[in-house]
GROMACS .gro file of C-alpha atoms in nm:
model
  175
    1UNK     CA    1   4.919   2.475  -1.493
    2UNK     CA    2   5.117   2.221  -1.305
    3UNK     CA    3   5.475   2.163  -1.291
    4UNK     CA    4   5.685   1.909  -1.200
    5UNK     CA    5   6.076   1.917  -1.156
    6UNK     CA    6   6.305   1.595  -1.263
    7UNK     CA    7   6.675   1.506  -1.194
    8UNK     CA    8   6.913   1.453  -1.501
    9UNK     CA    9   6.979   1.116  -1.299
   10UNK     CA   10   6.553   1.078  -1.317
   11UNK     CA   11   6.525   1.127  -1.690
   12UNK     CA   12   6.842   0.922  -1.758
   13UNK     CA   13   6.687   0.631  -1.609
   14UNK     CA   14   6.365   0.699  -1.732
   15UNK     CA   15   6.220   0.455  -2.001
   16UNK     CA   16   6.366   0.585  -2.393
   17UNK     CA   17   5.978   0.638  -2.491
   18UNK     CA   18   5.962   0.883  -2.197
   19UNK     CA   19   6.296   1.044  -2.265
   20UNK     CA   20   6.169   1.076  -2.637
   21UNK     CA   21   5.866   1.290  -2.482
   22UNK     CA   22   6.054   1.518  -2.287
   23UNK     CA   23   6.253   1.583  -2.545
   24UNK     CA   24   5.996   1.661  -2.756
   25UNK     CA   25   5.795   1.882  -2.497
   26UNK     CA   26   6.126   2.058  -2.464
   27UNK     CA   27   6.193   2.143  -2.795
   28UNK     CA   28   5.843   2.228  -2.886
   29UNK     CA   29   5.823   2.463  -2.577
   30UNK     CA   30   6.165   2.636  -2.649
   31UNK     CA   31   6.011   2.655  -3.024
   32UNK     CA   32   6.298   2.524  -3.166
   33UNK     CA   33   6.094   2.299  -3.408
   34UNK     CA   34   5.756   2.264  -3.494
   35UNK     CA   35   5.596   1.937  -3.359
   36UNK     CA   36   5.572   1.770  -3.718
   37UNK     CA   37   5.376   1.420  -3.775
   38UNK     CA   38   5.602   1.096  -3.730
   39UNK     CA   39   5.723   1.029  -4.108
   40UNK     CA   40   5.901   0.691  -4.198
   41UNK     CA   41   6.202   0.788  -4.434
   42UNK     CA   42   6.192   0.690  -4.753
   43UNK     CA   43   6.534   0.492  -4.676
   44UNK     CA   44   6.312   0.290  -4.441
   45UNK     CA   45   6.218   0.072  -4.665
   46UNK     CA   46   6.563  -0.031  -4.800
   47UNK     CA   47   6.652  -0.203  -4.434
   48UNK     CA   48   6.700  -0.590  -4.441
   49UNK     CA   49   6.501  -0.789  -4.209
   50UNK     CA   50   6.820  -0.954  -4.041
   51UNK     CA   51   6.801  -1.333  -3.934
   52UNK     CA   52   7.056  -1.444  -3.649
   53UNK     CA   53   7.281  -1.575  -3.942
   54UNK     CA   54   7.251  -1.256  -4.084
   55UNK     CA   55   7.347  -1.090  -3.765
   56UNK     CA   56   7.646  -1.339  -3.654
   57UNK     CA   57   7.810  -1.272  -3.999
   58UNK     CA   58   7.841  -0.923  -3.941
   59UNK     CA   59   7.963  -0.951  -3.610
   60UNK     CA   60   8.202  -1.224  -3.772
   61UNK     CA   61   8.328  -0.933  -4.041
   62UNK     CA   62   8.309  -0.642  -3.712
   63UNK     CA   63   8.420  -0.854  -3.447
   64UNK     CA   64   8.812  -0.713  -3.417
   65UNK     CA   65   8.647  -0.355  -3.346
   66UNK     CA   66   8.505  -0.307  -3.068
   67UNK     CA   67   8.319  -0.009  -3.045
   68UNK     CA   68   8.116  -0.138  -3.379
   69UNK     CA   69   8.036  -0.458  -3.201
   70UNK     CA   70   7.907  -0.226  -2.901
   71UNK     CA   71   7.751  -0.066  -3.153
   72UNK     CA   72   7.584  -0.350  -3.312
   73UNK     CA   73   7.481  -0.524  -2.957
   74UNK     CA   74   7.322  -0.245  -2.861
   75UNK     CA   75   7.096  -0.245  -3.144
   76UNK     CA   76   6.962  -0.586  -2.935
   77UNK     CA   77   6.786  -0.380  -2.676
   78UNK     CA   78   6.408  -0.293  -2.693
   79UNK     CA   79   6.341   0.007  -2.912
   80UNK     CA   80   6.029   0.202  -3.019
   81UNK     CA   81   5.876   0.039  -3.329
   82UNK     CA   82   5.648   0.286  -3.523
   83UNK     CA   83   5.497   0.344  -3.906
   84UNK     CA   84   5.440   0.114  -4.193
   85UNK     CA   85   5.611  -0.085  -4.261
   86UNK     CA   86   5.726  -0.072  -3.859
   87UNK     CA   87   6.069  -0.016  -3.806
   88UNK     CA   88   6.241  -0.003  -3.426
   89UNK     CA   89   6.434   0.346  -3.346
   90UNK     CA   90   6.711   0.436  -3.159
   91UNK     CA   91   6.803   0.750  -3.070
   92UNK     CA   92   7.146   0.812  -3.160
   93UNK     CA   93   7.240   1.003  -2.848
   94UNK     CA   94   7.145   0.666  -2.662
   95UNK     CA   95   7.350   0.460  -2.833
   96UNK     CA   96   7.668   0.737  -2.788
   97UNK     CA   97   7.579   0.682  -2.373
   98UNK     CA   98   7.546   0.350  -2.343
   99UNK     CA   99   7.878   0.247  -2.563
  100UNK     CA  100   8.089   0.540  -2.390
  101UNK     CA  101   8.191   0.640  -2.726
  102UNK     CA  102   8.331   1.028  -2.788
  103UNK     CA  103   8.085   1.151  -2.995
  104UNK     CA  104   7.804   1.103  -3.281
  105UNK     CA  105   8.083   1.059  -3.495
  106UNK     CA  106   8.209   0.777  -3.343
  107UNK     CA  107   7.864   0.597  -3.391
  108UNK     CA  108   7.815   0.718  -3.715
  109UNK     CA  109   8.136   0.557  -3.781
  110UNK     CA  110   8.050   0.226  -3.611
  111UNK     CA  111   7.670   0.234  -3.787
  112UNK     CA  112   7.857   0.249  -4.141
  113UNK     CA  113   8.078  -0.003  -4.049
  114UNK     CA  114   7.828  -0.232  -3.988
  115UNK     CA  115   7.605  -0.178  -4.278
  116UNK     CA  116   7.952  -0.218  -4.485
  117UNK     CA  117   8.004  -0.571  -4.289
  118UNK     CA  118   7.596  -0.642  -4.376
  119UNK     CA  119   7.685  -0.599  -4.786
  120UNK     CA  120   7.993  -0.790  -4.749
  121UNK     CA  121   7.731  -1.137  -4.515
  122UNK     CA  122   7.460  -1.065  -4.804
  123UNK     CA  123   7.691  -1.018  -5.106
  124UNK     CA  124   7.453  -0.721  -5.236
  125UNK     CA  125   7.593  -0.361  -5.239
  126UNK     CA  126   7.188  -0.236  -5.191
  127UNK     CA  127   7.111  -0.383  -4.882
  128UNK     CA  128   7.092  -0.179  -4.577
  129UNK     CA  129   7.119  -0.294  -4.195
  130UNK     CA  130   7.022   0.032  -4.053
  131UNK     CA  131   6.881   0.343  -4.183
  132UNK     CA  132   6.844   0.717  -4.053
  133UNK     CA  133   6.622   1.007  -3.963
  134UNK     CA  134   6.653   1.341  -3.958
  135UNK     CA  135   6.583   1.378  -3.592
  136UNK     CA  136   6.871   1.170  -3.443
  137UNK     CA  137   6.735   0.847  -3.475
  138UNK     CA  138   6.871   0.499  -3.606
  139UNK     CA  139   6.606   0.315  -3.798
  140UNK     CA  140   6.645  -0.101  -3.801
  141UNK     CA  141   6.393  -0.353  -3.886
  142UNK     CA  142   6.201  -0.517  -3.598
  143UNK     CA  143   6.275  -0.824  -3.683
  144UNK     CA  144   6.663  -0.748  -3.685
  145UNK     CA  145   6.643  -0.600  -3.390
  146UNK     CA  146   6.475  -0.940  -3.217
  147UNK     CA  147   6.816  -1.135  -3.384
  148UNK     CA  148   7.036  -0.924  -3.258
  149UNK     CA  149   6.848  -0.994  -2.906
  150UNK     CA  150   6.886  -1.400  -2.958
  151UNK     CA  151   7.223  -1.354  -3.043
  152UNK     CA  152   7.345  -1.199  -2.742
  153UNK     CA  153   7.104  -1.452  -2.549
  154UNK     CA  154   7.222  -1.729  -2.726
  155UNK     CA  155   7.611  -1.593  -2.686
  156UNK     CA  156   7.544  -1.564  -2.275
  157UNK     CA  157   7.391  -1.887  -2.247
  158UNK     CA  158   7.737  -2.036  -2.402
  159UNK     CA  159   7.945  -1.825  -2.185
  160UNK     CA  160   7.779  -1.933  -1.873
  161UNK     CA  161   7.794  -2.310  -1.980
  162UNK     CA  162   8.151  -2.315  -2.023
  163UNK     CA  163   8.185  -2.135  -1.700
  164UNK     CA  164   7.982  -2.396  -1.493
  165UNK     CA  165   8.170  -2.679  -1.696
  166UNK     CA  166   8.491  -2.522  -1.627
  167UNK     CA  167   8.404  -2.494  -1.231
  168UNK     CA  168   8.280  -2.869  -1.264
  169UNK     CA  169   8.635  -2.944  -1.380
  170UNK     CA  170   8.828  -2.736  -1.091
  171UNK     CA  171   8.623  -2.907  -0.821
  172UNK     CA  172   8.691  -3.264  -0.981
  173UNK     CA  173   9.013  -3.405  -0.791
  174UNK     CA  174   9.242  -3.562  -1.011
  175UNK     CA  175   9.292  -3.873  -0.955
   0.00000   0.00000   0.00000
């Protein structure tokens, strides 16, 4: 048998499919929970494949909270996609890190928000932007997940242009 011994700053940094692992090979070695085969919900296959107009009118309907649109633009980053049909997970404790919100609550909170704003953009009280597990996971479509990504990409792209024409117009003398 071989060991190895990690920081908490090591495994923080360390890739989410890797953190997912240890996690696993903790709680399997602590026998906490049997290791159980990877199951898509049933839920699952309610989620809305979100196109960038999809995704800009709920962050129109979100935008004036912020920890929702945290929330929401964290759901851009790369996830783990997995089953049939795929869908891209995020672990929920992730998601409470990286938006510095208080607890699970919080993001639950934030999550339901933004499936609320997703009814209101698709005027259909059965559609679903994001989905759950009963390991701590939020389940999204891929391709939602990739608009989310061109969003913020597209919504950088603007900033910095009106930053560089903005620094164009200090360093033009008047005349």
């Amino acid at each position: 048998m071989t060991g190895i011994t990690l920081t908490a700053e090591q495994i923080r940094n360390a890739p989410a499919a890797v953190r997912q692992w240890i996690e696993q090979e903790v709680i399997t070695s602590l026998g906490l929970a049997p290791r159980a085969p990877v199951t898509i919900p049933p839920q699952a296959s309610h989620l809305v494949a979100c196109s960038v107009e999809d995704v800009a009118g709920v962050l129109e309907h979100i935008r004036g909270v912020l920890p929702a649109v945290n929330v929401l633009l964290e759901l851009g980053r790369p996830g783990i996609s997995f089953g049939q049909p795929a869908v891209m997970t995020f672990r929920l404790m992730d998601i409470l890190h990286h938006t510095r919100l208080p607890d699970i609550g919080g993001v639950m909170t934030c999550l339901e928000m933004i499936n609320q704003a997703l009814i209101e953009v698709k005027k259909d009280p059965s559609v679903r932007f994001c989905g759950f597990d009963n390991e701590g996971h939020c389940l999204i479509a891929p391709q939602t997940q990739a608009s989310i990504a061109t969003l913020w990409q597209t919504m950088m792209e603007r900033q910095q242009a009106a930053q560089e024409r903005a620094a164009v117009g200090r360093a033009t003398p008047a005349a």
